[in-house]
CSV table of C-alpha atoms in Angstrom, one decimal:
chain,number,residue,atom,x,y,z
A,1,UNK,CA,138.9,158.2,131.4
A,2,UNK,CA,140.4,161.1,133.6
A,3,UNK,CA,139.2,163.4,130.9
A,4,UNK,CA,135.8,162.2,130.8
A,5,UNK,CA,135.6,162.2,134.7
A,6,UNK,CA,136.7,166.0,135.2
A,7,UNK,CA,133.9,166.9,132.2
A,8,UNK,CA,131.7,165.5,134.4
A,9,UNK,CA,132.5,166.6,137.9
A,10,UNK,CA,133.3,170.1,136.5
A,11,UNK,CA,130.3,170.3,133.7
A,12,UNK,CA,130.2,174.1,134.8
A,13,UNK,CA,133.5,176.5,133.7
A,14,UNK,CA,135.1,177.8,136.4
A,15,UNK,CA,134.8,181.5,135.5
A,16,UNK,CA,131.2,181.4,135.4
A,17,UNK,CA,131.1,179.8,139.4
A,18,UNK,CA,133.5,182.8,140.2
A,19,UNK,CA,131.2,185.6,138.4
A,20,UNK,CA,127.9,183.7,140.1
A,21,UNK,CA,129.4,183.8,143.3
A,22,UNK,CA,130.4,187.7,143.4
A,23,UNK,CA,127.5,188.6,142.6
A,24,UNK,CA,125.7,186.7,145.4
A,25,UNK,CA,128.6,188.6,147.8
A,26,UNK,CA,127.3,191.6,146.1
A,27,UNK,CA,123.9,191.1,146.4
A,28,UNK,CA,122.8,191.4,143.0
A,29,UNK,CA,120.2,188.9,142.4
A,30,UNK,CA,119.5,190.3,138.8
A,31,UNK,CA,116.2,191.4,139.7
A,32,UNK,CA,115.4,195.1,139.6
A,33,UNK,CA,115.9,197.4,142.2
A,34,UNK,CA,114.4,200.4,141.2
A,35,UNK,CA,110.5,200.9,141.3
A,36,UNK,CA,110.5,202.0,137.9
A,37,UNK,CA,112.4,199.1,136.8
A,38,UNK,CA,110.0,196.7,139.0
A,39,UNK,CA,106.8,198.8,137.4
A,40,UNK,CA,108.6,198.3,134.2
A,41,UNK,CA,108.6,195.0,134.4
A,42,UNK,CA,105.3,194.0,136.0
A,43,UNK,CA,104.0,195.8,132.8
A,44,UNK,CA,106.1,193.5,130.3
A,45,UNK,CA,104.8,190.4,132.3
A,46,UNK,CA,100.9,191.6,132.2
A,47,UNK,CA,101.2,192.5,128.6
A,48,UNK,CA,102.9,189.2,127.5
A,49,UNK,CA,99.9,187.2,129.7
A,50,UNK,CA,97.4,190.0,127.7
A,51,UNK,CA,98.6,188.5,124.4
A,52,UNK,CA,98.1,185.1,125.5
A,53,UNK,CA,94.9,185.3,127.0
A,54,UNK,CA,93.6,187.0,123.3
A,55,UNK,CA,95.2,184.7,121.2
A,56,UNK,CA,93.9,181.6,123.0
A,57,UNK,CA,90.3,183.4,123.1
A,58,UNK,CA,90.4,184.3,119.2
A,59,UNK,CA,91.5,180.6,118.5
A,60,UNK,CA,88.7,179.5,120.8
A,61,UNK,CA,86.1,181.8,118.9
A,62,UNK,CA,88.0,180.4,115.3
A,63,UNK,CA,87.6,177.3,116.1
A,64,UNK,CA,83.6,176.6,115.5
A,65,UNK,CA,84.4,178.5,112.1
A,66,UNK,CA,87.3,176.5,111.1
A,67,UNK,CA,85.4,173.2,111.9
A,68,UNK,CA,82.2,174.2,109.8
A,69,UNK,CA,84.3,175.4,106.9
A,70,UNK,CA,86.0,171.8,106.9
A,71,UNK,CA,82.5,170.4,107.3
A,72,UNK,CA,80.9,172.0,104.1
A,73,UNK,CA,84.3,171.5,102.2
A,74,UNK,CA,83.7,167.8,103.0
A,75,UNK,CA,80.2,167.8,101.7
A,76,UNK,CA,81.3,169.5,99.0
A,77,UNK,CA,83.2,166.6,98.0
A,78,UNK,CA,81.2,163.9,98.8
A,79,UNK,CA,78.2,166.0,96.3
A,80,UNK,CA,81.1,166.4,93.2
A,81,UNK,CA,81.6,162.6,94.0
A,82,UNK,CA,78.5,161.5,93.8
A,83,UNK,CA,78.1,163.5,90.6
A,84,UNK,CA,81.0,161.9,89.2
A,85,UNK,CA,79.7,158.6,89.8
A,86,UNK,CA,76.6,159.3,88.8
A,87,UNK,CA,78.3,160.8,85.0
A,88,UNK,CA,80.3,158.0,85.2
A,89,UNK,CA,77.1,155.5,85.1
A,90,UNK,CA,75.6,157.7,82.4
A,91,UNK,CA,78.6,157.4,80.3
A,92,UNK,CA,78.3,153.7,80.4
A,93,UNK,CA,74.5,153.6,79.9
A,94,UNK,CA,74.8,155.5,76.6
A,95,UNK,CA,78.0,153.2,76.0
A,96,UNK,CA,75.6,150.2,76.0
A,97,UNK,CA,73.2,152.2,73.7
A,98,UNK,CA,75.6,152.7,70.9
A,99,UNK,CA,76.7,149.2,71.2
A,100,UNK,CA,73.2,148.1,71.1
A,101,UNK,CA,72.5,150.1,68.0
A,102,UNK,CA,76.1,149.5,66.3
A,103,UNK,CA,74.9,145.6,66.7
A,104,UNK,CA,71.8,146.6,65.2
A,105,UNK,CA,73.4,148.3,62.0
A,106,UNK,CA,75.8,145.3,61.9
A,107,UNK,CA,73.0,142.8,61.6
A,108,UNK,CA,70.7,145.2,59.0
A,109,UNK,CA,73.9,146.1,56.4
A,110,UNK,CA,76.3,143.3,57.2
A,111,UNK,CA,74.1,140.8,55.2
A,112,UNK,CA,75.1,136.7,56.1
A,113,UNK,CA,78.5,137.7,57.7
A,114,UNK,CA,77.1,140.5,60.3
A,115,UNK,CA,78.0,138.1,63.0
A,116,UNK,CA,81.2,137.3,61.6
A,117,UNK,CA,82.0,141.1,61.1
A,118,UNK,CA,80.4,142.2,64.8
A,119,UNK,CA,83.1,139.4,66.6
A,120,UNK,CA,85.9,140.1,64.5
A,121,UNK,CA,85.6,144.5,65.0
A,122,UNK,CA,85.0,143.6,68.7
A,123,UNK,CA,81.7,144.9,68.5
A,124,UNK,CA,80.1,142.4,70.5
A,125,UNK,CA,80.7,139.9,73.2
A,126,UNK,CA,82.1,136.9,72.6
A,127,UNK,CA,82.6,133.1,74.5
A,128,UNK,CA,84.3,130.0,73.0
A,129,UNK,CA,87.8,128.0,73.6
A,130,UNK,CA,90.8,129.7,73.6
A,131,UNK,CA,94.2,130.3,75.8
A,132,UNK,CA,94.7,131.9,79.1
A,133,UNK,CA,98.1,133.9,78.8
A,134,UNK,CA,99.5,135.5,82.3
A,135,UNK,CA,102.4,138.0,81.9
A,136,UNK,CA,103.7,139.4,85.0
A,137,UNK,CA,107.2,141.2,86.1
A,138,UNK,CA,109.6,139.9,87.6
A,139,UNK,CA,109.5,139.0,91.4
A,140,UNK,CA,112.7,141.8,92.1
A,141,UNK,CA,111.0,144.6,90.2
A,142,UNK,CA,107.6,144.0,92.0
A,143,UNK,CA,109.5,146.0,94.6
A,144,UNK,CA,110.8,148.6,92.5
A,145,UNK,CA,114.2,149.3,90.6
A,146,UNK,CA,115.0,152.5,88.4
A,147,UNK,CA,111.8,152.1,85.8
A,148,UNK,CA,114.2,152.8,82.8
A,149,UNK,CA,112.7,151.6,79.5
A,150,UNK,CA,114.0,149.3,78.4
A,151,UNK,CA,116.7,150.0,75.2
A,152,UNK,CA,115.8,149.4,71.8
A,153,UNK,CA,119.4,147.3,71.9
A,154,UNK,CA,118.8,145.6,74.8
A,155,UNK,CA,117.0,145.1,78.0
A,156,UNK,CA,118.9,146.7,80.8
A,157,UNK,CA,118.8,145.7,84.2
A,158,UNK,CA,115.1,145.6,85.0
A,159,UNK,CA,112.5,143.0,84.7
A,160,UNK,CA,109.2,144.7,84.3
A,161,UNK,CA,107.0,144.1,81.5
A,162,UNK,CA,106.7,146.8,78.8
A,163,UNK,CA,104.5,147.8,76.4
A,164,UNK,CA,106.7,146.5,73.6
A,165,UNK,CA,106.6,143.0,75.0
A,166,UNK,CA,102.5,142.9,75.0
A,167,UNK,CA,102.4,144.5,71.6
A,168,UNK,CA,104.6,141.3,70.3
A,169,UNK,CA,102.3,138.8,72.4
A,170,UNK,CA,99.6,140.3,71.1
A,171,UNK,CA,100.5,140.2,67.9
A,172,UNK,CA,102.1,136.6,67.8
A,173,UNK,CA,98.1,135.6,69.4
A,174,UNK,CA,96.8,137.4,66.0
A,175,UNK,CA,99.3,135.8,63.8
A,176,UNK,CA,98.7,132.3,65.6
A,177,UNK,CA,95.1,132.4,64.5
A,178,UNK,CA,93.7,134.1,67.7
A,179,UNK,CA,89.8,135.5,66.4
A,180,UNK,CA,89.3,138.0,69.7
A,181,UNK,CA,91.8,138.9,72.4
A,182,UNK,CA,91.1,140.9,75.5
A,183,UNK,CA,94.4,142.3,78.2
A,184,UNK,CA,92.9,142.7,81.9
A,185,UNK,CA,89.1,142.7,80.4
A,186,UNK,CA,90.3,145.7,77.9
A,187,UNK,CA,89.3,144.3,74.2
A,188,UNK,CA,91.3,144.8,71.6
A,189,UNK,CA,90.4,145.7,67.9
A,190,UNK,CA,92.0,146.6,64.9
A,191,UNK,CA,92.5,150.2,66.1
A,192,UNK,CA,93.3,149.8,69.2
A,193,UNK,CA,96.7,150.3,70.8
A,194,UNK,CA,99.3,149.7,73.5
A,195,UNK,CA,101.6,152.2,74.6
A,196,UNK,CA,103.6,153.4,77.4
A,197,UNK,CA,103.5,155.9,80.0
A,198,UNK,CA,106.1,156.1,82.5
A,199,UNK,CA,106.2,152.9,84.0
A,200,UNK,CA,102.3,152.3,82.9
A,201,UNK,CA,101.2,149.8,80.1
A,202,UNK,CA,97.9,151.8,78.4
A,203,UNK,CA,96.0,149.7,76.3
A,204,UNK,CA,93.5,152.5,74.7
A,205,UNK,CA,94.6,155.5,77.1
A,206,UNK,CA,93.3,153.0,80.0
A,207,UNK,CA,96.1,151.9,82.1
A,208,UNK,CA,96.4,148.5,83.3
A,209,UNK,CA,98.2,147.0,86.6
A,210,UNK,CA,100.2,143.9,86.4
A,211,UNK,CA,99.6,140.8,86.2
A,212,UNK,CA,98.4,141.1,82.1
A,213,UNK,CA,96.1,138.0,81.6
A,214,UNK,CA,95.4,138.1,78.2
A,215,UNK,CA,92.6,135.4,76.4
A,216,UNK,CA,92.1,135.0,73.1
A,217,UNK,CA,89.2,132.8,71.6
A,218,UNK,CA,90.4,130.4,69.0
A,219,UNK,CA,91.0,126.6,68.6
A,220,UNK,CA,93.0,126.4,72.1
A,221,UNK,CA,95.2,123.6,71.7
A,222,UNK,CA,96.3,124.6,68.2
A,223,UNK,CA,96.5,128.6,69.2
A,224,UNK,CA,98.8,127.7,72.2
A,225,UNK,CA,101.0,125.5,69.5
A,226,UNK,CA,101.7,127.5,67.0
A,227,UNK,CA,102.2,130.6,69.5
A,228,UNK,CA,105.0,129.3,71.8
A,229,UNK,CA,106.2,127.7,68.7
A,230,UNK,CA,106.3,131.3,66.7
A,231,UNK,CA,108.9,133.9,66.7
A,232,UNK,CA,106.9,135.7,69.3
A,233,UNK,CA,106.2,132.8,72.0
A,234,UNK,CA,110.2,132.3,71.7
A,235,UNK,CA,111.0,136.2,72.7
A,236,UNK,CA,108.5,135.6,75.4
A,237,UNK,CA,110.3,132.1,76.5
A,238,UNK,CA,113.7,134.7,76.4
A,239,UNK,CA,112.4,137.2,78.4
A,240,UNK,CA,111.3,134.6,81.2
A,241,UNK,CA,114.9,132.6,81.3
A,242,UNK,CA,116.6,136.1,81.0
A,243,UNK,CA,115.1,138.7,83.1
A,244,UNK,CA,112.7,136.8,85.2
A,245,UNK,CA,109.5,137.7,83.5
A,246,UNK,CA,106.6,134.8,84.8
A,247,UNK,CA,104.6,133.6,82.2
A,248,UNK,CA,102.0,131.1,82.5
A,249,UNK,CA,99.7,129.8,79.8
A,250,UNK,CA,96.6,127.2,79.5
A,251,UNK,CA,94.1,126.2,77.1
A,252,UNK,CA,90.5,127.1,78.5
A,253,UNK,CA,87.3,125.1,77.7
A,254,UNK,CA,85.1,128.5,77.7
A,255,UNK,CA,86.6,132.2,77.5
A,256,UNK,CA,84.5,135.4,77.8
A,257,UNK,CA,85.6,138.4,76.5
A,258,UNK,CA,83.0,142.2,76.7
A,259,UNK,CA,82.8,143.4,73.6
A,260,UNK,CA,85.0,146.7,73.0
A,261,UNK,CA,83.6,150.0,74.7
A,262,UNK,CA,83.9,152.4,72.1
A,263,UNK,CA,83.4,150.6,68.5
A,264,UNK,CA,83.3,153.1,65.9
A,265,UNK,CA,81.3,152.2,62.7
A,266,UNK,CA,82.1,152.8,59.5
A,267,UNK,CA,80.6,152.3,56.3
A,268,UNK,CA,82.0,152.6,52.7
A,269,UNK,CA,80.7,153.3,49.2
A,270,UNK,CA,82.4,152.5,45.6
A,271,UNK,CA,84.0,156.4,44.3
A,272,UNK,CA,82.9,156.7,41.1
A,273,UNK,CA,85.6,158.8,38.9
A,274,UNK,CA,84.2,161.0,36.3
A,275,UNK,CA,86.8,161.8,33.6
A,276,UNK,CA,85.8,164.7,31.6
A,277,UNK,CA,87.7,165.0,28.1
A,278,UNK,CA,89.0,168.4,26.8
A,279,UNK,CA,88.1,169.6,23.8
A,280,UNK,CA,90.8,171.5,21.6
């Protein structure tokens, strides 16, 4: 405590007080003494409030410049916006267009099973019974954790959903007798795929943000059976008592599922070989 009191009566070294006070006995107040000196340094002073007073007038005379160039940028924007959107509604009007027409060829060269062909391509909308499957991570990796993918031995540490685990749910729906399935509103054909990017689930290059709710149209009470009674519907079961993964699922009276945005249609034709024979 002694210490901390003499820093504190004596916060000033002694050696400076001594060189303070012979200069005062002097009379050396460190200001100069010389007219050129004083001339000298009335010159510094004016100069340094010279440079202030231009800096603050250019930034004055900058600043209506500044503000309109932030102004246009902003309407710029808002114009390459509205352009987007309005691309954006174009791409989904023709979108409906070739649906419409893909329907159309469906009905004229698909003879009695056009309808039949149309649901099961996803070409067109469907409704009907089904199951209502929610997938969601766990509730400690909602908040973040390392995002390491999982190992193809094993799961890690961390209890997010990955695009391996919807690619089996999907799949066990399929096998279970599922007739149109849908993730987050995005659905599925036989070309379409689920993949991974980073800590993203893509399902068609369209990434999708957890919860996955995934219906599929089928004879409900059956479909949910056999599913959490397959091989699939048991890793699922694992992945909830293990890691924490929330699952949820119920049999719905009336599903609806879009029909898929970007159905391509393909026809095929009997190949014909013609053999030609040698003569020797």
């Amino acid at each position: 405590m002694s210490l901390l009191t003499n820093v504190m009566d004596h916060s000033l070294d002694d050696g400076y007080a001594e060189a303070a006070a012979r200069k005062k006995a002097a009379g050396d107040s460190g200001m100069p003494k010389t007219l050129r000196a004083k001339l000298g340094l009335a010159a510094g002073l004016v100069l340094a409030a010279l440079v202030v007073t231009v800096g603050a007038a250019q930034a004055r005379v900058a600043a209506p410049v500044v503000a309109k160039e932030r102004e246009e940028l902003v309407d710029r924007i808002d114009r390459e916006t509205e352009a987007a959107d309005k691309l954006e509604d174009s791409v989904d009007e023709l979108r409906a267009d070739v649906g419409a027409r893909q329907r159309e060829a469906l009905k004229h060269s698909g003879g009695g099973d056009s309808d039949l062909a149309g649901i099961l391509s996803g070409a067109v909308a469907v409704h009907g019974p089904g199951v209502k499957l929610v997938v969601n991570d766990a509730k400690e990796a909602a908040s973040g954790g390392d995002g390491n993918p999982r190992e193809t031995s094993g799961f890690s540490d961390t209890g997010r959903v990955r695009d391996r685990d919807m690619q089996r749910v999907v799949n066990g729906l399929w096998e279970s007798g599922a007739e149109a399935v849908s993730i987050n509103g995005q659905r599925l054909t036989a070309l379409s795929a689920i993949r991974a990017a980073g800590d993203a689930i893509l399902v068609d290059n369209k990434p999708l943000v957890p919860p996955y709710t995934v219906l599929a149209v089928g004879d409900g009470q059956r479909l949910s059976t056999r599913f959490q009674d397959s091989a699939d519907g048991l890793y699922l079961n694992a992945l909830q008592e293990s890691y924490g993964i929330r699952t949820g699922i119920s049999v719905e009276d009336d599903l609806k599922l879009p029909a898929a945005p970007s159905v391509i249609v393909r026809t095929a034709q009997p190949s014909i070989e013609k053999s030609e024979k040698g003569t020797s």
